[in-house]
CSV table of C-alpha atoms in Angstrom, one decimal:
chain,number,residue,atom,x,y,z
J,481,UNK,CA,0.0,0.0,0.0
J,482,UNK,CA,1.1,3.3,-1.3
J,483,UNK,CA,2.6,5.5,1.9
J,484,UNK,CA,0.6,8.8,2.8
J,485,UNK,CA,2.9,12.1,3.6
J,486,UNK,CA,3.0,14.1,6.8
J,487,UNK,CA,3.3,17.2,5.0
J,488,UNK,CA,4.1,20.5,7.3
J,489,UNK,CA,4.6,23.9,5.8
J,490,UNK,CA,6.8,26.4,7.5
J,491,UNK,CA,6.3,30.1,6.9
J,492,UNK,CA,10.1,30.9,7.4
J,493,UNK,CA,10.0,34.7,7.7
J,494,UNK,CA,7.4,37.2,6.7
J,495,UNK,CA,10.0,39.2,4.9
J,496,UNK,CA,9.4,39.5,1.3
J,497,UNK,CA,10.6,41.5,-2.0
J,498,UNK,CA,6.7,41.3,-3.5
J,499,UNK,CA,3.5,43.0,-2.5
J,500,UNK,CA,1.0,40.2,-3.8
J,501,UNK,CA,-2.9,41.4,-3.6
J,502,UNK,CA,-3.7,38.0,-2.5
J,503,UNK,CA,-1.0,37.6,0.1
J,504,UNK,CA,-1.9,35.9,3.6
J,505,UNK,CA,0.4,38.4,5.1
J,506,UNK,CA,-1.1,41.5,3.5
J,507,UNK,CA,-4.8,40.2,4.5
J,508,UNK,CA,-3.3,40.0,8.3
J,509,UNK,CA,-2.6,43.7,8.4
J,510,UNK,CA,1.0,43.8,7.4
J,511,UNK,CA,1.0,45.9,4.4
J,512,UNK,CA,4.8,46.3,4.2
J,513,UNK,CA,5.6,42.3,5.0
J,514,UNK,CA,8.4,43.1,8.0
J,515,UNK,CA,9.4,40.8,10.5
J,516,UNK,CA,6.8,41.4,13.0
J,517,UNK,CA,6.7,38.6,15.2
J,518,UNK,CA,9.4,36.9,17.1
J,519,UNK,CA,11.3,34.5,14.7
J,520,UNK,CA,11.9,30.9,15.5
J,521,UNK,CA,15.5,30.4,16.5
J,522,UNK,CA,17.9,28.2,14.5
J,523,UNK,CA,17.1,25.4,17.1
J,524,UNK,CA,13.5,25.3,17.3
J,525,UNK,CA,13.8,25.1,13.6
J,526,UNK,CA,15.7,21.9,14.1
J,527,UNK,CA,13.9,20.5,16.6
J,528,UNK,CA,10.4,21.3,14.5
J,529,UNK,CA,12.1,19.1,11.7
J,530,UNK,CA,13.3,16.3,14.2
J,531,UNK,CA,9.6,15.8,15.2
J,532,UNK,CA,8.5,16.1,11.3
J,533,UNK,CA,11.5,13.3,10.7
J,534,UNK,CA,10.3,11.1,14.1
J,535,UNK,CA,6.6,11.0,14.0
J,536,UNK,CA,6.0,10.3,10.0
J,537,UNK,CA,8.2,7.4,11.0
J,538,UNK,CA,5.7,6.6,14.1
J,539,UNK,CA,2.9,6.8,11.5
J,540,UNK,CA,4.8,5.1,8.7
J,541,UNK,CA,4.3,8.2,6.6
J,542,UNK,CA,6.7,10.4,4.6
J,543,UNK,CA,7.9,13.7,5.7
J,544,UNK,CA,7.5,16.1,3.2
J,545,UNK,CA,8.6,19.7,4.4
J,546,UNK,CA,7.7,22.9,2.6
J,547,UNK,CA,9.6,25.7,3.3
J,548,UNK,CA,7.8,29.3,2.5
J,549,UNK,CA,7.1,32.7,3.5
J,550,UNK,CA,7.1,35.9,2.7
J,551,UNK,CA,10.0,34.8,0.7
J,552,UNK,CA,11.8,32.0,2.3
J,553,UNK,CA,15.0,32.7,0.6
J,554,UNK,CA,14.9,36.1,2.6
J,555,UNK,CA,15.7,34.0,5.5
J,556,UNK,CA,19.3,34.3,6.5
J,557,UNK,CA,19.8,31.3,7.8
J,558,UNK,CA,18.0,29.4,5.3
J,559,UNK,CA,21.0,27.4,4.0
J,560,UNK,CA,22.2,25.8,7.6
J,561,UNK,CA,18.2,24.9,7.7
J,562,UNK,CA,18.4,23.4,4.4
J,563,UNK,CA,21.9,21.1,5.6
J,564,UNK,CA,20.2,20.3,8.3
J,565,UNK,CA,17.2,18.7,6.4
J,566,UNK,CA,19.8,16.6,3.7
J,567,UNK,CA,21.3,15.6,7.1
J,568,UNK,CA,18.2,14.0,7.7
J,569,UNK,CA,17.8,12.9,4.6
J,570,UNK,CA,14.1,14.8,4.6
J,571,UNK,CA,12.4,15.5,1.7
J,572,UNK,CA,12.2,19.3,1.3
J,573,UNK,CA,10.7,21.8,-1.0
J,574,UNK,CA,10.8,25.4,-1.8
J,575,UNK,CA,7.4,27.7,-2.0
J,576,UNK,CA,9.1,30.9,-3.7
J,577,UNK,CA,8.3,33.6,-5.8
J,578,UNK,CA,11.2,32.6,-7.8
J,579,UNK,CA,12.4,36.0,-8.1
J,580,UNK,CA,16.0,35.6,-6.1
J,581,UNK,CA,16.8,32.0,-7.8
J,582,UNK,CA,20.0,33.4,-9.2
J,583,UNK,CA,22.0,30.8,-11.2
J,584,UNK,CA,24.2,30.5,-7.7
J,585,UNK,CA,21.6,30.2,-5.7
J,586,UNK,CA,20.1,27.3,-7.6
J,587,UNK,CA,23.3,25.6,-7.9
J,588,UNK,CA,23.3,26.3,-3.6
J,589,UNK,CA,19.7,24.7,-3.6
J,590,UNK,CA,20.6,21.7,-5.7
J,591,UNK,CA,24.0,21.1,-3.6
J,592,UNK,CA,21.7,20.8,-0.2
J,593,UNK,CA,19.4,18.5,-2.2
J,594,UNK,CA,16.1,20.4,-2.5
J,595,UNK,CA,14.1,17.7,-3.9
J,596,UNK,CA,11.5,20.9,-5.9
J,597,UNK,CA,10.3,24.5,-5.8
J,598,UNK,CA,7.1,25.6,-6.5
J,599,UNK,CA,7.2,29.1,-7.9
J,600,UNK,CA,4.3,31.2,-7.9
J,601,UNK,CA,2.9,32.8,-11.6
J,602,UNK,CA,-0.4,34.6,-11.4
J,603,UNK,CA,-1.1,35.3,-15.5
J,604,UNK,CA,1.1,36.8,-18.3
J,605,UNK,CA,3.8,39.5,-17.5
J,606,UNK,CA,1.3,42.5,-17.5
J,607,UNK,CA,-1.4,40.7,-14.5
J,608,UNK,CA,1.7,39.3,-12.3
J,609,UNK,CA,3.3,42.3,-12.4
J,610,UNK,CA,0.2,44.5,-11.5
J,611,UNK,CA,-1.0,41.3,-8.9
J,612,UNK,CA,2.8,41.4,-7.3
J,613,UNK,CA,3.0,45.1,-7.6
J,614,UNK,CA,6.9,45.5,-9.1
J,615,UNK,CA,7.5,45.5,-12.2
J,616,UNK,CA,10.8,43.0,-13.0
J,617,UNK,CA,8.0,40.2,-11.0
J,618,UNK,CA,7.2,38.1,-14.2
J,619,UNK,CA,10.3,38.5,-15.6
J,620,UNK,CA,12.8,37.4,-12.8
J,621,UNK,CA,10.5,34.6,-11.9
J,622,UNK,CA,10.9,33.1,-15.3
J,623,UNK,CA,14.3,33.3,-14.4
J,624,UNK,CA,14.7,31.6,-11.3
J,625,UNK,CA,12.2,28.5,-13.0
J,626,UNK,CA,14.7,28.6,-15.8
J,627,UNK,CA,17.8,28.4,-13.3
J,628,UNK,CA,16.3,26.0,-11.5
J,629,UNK,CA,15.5,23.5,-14.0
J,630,UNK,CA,19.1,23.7,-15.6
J,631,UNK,CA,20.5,22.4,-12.2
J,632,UNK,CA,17.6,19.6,-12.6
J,633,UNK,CA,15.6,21.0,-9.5
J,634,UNK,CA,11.8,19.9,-10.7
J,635,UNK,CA,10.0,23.0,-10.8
J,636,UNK,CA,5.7,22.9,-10.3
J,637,UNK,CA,4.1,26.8,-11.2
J,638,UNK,CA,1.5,27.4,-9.1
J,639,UNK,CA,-1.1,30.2,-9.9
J,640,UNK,CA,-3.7,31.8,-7.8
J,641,UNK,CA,-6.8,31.6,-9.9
J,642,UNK,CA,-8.8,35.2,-9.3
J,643,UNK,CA,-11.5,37.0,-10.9
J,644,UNK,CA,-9.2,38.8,-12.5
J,645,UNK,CA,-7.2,36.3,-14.0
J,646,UNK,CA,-8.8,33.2,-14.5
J,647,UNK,CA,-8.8,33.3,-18.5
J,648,UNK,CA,-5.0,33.6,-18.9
J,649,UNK,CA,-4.2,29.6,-17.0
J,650,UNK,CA,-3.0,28.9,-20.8
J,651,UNK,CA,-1.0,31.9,-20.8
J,652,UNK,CA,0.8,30.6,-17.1
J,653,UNK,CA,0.7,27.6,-19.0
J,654,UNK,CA,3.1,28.6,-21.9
J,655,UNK,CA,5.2,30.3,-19.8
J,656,UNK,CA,5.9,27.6,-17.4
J,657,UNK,CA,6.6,25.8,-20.4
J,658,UNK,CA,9.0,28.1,-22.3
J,659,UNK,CA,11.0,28.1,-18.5
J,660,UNK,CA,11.6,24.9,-18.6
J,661,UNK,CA,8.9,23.7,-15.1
J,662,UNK,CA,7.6,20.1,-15.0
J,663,UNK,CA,4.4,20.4,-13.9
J,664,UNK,CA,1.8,23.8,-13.6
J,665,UNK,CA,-1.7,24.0,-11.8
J,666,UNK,CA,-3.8,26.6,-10.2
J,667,UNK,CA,-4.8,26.9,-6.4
J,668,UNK,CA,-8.3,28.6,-5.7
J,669,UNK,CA,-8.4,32.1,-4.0
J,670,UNK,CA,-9.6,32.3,-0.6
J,671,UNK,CA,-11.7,35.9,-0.1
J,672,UNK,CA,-11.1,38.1,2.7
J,673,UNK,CA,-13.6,37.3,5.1
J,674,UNK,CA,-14.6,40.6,5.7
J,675,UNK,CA,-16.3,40.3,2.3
J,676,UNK,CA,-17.1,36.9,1.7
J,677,UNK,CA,-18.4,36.4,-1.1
J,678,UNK,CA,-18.8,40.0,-2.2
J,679,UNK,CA,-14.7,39.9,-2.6
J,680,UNK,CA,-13.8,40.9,-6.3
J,681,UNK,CA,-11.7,38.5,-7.1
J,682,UNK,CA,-13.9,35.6,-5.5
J,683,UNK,CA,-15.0,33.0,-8.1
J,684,UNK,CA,-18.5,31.7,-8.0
J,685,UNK,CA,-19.2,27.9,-8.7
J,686,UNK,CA,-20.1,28.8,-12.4
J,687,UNK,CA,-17.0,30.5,-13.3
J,688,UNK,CA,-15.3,27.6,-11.5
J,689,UNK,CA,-16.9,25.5,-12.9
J,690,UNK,CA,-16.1,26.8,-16.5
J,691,UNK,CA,-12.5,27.1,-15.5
J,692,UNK,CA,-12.0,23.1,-14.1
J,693,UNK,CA,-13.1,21.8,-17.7
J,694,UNK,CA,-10.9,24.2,-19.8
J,695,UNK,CA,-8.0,23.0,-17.6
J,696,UNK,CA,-8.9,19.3,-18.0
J,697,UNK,CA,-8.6,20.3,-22.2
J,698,UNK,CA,-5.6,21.8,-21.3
J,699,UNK,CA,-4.3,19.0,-19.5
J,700,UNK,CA,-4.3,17.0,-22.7
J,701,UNK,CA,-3.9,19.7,-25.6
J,702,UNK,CA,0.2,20.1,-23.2
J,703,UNK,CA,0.4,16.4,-22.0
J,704,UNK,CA,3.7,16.1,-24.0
J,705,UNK,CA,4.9,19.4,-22.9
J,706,UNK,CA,4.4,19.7,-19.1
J,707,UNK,CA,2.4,17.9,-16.8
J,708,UNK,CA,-1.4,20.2,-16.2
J,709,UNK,CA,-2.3,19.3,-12.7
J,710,UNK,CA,-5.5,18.9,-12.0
J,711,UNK,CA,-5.8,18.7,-8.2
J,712,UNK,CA,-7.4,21.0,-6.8
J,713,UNK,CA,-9.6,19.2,-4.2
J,714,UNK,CA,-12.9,20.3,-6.2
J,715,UNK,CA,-12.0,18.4,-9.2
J,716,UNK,CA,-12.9,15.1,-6.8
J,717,UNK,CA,-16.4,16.3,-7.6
J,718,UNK,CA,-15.9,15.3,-11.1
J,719,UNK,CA,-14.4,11.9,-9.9
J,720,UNK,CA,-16.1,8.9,-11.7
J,721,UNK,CA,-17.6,6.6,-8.5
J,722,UNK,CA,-14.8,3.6,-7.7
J,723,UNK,CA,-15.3,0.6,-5.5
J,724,UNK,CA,-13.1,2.5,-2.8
J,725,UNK,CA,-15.1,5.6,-3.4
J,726,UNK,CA,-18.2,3.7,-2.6
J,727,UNK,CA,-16.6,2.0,0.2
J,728,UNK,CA,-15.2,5.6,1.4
J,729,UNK,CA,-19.0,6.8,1.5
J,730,UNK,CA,-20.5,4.4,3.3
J,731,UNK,CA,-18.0,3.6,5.9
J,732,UNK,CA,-18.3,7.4,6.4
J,733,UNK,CA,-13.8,7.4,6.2
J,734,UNK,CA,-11.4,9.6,4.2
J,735,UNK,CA,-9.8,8.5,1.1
J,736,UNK,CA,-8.7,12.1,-0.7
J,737,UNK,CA,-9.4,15.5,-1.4
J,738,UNK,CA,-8.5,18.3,1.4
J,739,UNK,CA,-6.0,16.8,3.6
J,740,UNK,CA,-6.6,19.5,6.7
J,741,UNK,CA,-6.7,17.5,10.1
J,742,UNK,CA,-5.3,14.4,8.6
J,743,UNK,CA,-1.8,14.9,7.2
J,744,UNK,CA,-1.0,18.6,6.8
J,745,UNK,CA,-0.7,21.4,8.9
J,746,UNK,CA,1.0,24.4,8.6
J,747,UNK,CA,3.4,27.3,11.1
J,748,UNK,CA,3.9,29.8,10.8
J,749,UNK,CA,7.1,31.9,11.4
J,750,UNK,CA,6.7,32.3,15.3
J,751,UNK,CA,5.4,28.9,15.9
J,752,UNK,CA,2.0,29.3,15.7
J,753,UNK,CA,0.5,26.7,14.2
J,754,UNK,CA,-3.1,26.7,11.5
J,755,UNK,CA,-4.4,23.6,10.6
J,756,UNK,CA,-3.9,25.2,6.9
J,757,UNK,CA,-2.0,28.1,6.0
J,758,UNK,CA,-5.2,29.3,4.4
J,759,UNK,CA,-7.1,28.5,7.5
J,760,UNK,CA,-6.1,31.5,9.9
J,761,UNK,CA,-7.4,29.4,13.3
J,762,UNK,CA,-4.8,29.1,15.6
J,763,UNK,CA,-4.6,25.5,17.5
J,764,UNK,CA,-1.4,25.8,19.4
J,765,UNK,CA,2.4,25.9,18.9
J,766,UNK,CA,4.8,24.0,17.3
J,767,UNK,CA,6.9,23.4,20.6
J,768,UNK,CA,3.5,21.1,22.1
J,769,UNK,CA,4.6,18.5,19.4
J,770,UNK,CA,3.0,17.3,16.3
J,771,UNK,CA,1.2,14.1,18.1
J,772,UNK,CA,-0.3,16.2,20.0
J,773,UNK,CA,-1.5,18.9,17.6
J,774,UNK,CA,-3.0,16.5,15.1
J,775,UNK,CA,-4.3,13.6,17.6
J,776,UNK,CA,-5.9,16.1,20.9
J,777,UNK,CA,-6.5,19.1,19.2
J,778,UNK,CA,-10.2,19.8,19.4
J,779,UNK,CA,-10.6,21.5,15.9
J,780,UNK,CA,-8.2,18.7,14.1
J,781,UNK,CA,-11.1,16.1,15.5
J,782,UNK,CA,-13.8,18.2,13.9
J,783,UNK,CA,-12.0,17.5,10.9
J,784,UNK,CA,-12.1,14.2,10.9
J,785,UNK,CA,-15.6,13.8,11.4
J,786,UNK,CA,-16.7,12.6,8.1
J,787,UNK,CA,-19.9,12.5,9.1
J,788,UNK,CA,-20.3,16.1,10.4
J,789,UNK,CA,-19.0,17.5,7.1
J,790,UNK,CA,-21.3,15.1,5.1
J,791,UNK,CA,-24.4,16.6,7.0
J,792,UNK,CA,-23.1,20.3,7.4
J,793,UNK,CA,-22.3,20.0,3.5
J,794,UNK,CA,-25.3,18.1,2.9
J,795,UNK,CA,-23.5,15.7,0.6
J,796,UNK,CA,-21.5,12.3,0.6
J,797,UNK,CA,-18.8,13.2,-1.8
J,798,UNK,CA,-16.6,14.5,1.1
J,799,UNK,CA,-14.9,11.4,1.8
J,800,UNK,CA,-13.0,12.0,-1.6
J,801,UNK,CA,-13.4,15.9,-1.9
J,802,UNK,CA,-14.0,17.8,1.5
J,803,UNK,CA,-13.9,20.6,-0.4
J,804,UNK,CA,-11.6,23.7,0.9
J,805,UNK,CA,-12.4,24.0,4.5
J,806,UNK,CA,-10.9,27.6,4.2
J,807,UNK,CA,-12.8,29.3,1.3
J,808,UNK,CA,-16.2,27.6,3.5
J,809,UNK,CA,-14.6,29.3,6.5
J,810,UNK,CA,-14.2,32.5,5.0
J,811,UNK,CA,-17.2,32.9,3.9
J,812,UNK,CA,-19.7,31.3,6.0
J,813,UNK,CA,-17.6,31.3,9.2
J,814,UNK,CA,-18.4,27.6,9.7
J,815,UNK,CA,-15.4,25.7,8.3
J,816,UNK,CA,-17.4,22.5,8.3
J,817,UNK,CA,-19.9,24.1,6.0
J,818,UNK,CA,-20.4,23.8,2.1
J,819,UNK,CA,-17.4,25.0,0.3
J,820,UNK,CA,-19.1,28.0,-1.8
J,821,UNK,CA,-17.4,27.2,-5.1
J,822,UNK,CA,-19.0,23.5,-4.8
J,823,UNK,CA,-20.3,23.3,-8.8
J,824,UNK,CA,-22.1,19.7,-8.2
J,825,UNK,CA,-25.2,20.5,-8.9
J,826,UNK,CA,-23.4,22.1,-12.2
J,827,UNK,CA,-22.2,18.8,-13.3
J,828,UNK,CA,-24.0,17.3,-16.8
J,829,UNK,CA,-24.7,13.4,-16.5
């Protein structure tokens, strides 16, 4: 049987060179992304990753550790962090806005065996440049994919799909391409929750809906040149039913989809720990342990309460979709609640 990952995503610093409209860190109030908590020291760092390394072993999982920000390569420290993990053999990835990947810098990244990097592309030069607010954005993050992928680091582009951009996925597409990534997808925006749904750049389920079957042409018009993911936990919906899908249902136990309370969870640079980084609940610190975090939490166990979801969502697909607890949460302030952008009843037989 194939081995799940324990997958924990570290906001290294809040420190970045960008001023993305969509940024977590822009949303919490700070406009000018400074350090403004107390950053974790070089050996809570270490002992963070030795309890990442220790209990997926307990669980017979595999550690997967995303490093991010702000702009994790920011941090100054970021390379005795990264021997640290190839000490321990644990398999690490970069969430970057690709913009400081220098041709040394990749060569440094590739030396400390950073198994990918996901670089962040929000539309064609013009829209990332006007979403990241600086104008060399597009340009320097094609770069760092480019430099990236010559020292055979596998590169994924990741775009935030928004109101404003959602017809230009072929044109993040292309690019990602002509850079030389090995896979590109999109991630859905989560709207400020003082607006809900009256957010600009929120999508409705129609215009979602519209979007997941152009990607899934896409998918197969670029199949030779880059791998289209289609992963975004709403694209379970369109998931054709399967004997463990069936079996999923009616034992009321998760198979896929949104992985919040079972195998992710994310901290943030002071220790603080979300059960999503798109989920701004806080449910302890990362010095109380992981075990403890995921197993006595209170809000972890709501999580995995299929049968909750299934009756606040009113439907059984959640064992193999769960939707995105966060976009639910910032809209309805229920986080158990039908996601918003749910297109189900869309769906022609």
């Amino acid at each position: 049987m194939t081995k799940r990952h324990l997958y924990l995503q570290w906001d290294s610093t809040d420190s970045c060179n960008l001023r993305c409209d969509q940024c977590y860190h822009e949303q919490q109030g700070n406009f000018e992304h400074k350090q403004m908590k107390h950053l974790m020291s070089l050996e809570e760092v270490f002992s963070m990753i030795d309890d990442l390394d220790e209990t997926s072993k307990r669980w017979n999982m595999i550690p997967d550790f995303a490093i991010s920000g702000g702009e994790p390569l920011m941090r100054k420290d970021l390379y005795e962090i990264l021997d640290y993990t190839n000490k321990k053999e644990l398999q690490t990835k970069l969430l970057s806005n690709g913009t400081l990947i220098t041709k040394l810098v990749a060569k440094e990244l590739k030396n400390r065996n950073v198994r990918g990097v996901q670089v962040s592309i929000d539309g064609g030069r013009e829209m990332h440049n006007q979403i990241r607010k600086m104008p060399f954005a597009y340009d320097k993050a094609i770069e760092g994919i480019y430099n990236a992928s010559q020292e055979k680091i596998p590169v994924n582009v990741a775009m935030t799909l928004m109101k404003n951009n959602k017809d230009q996925f072929e044109e993040v597409i292309q690019g990602a391409i002509s850079a030389g990534a090995i896979r590109v997808g999109f991630k859905t925006y989560v709207p400020n929750s003082s607006l809900g749904l009256l957010d600009p750049n929120f999508l409705n389920a129609g215009e979602f809906y519209e979007i997941a079957l152009k990607a899934k042409e896409l998918k197969l018009k670029y199949q030779k040149d880059i791998e289209v993911l289609t992963s975004d936990v709403l694209f379970q919906v369109m998931a054709e039913n399967h004997p463990l899908i069936e079996s999923a249902k009616k034992e009321n136990k998760f198979l896929s989809g949104c992985s919040i309370g079972y195998r992710a969870i994310s901290v943030l640079s002071d220790g603080a720990v979300y059960p999503c980084r798109r989920l701004p609940i806080l449910i302890g610190n990362i010095r109380e342990g992981l075990v403890k975090l995921f197993v006595e939490t209170p809000i972890m166990k709501e999580f995995r309460d299929m049968g909750k979801i299934k009756e606040r969502c009113s439907c059984d697909r959640v064992v193999h979709c769960r939707g995105c607890r966060a976009v639910a949460f910032a809209v309805t302030g229920d986080y158990l609640s039908k996601d918003p952008m749910c297109y189900k009843e869309l769906i022609k037989e």
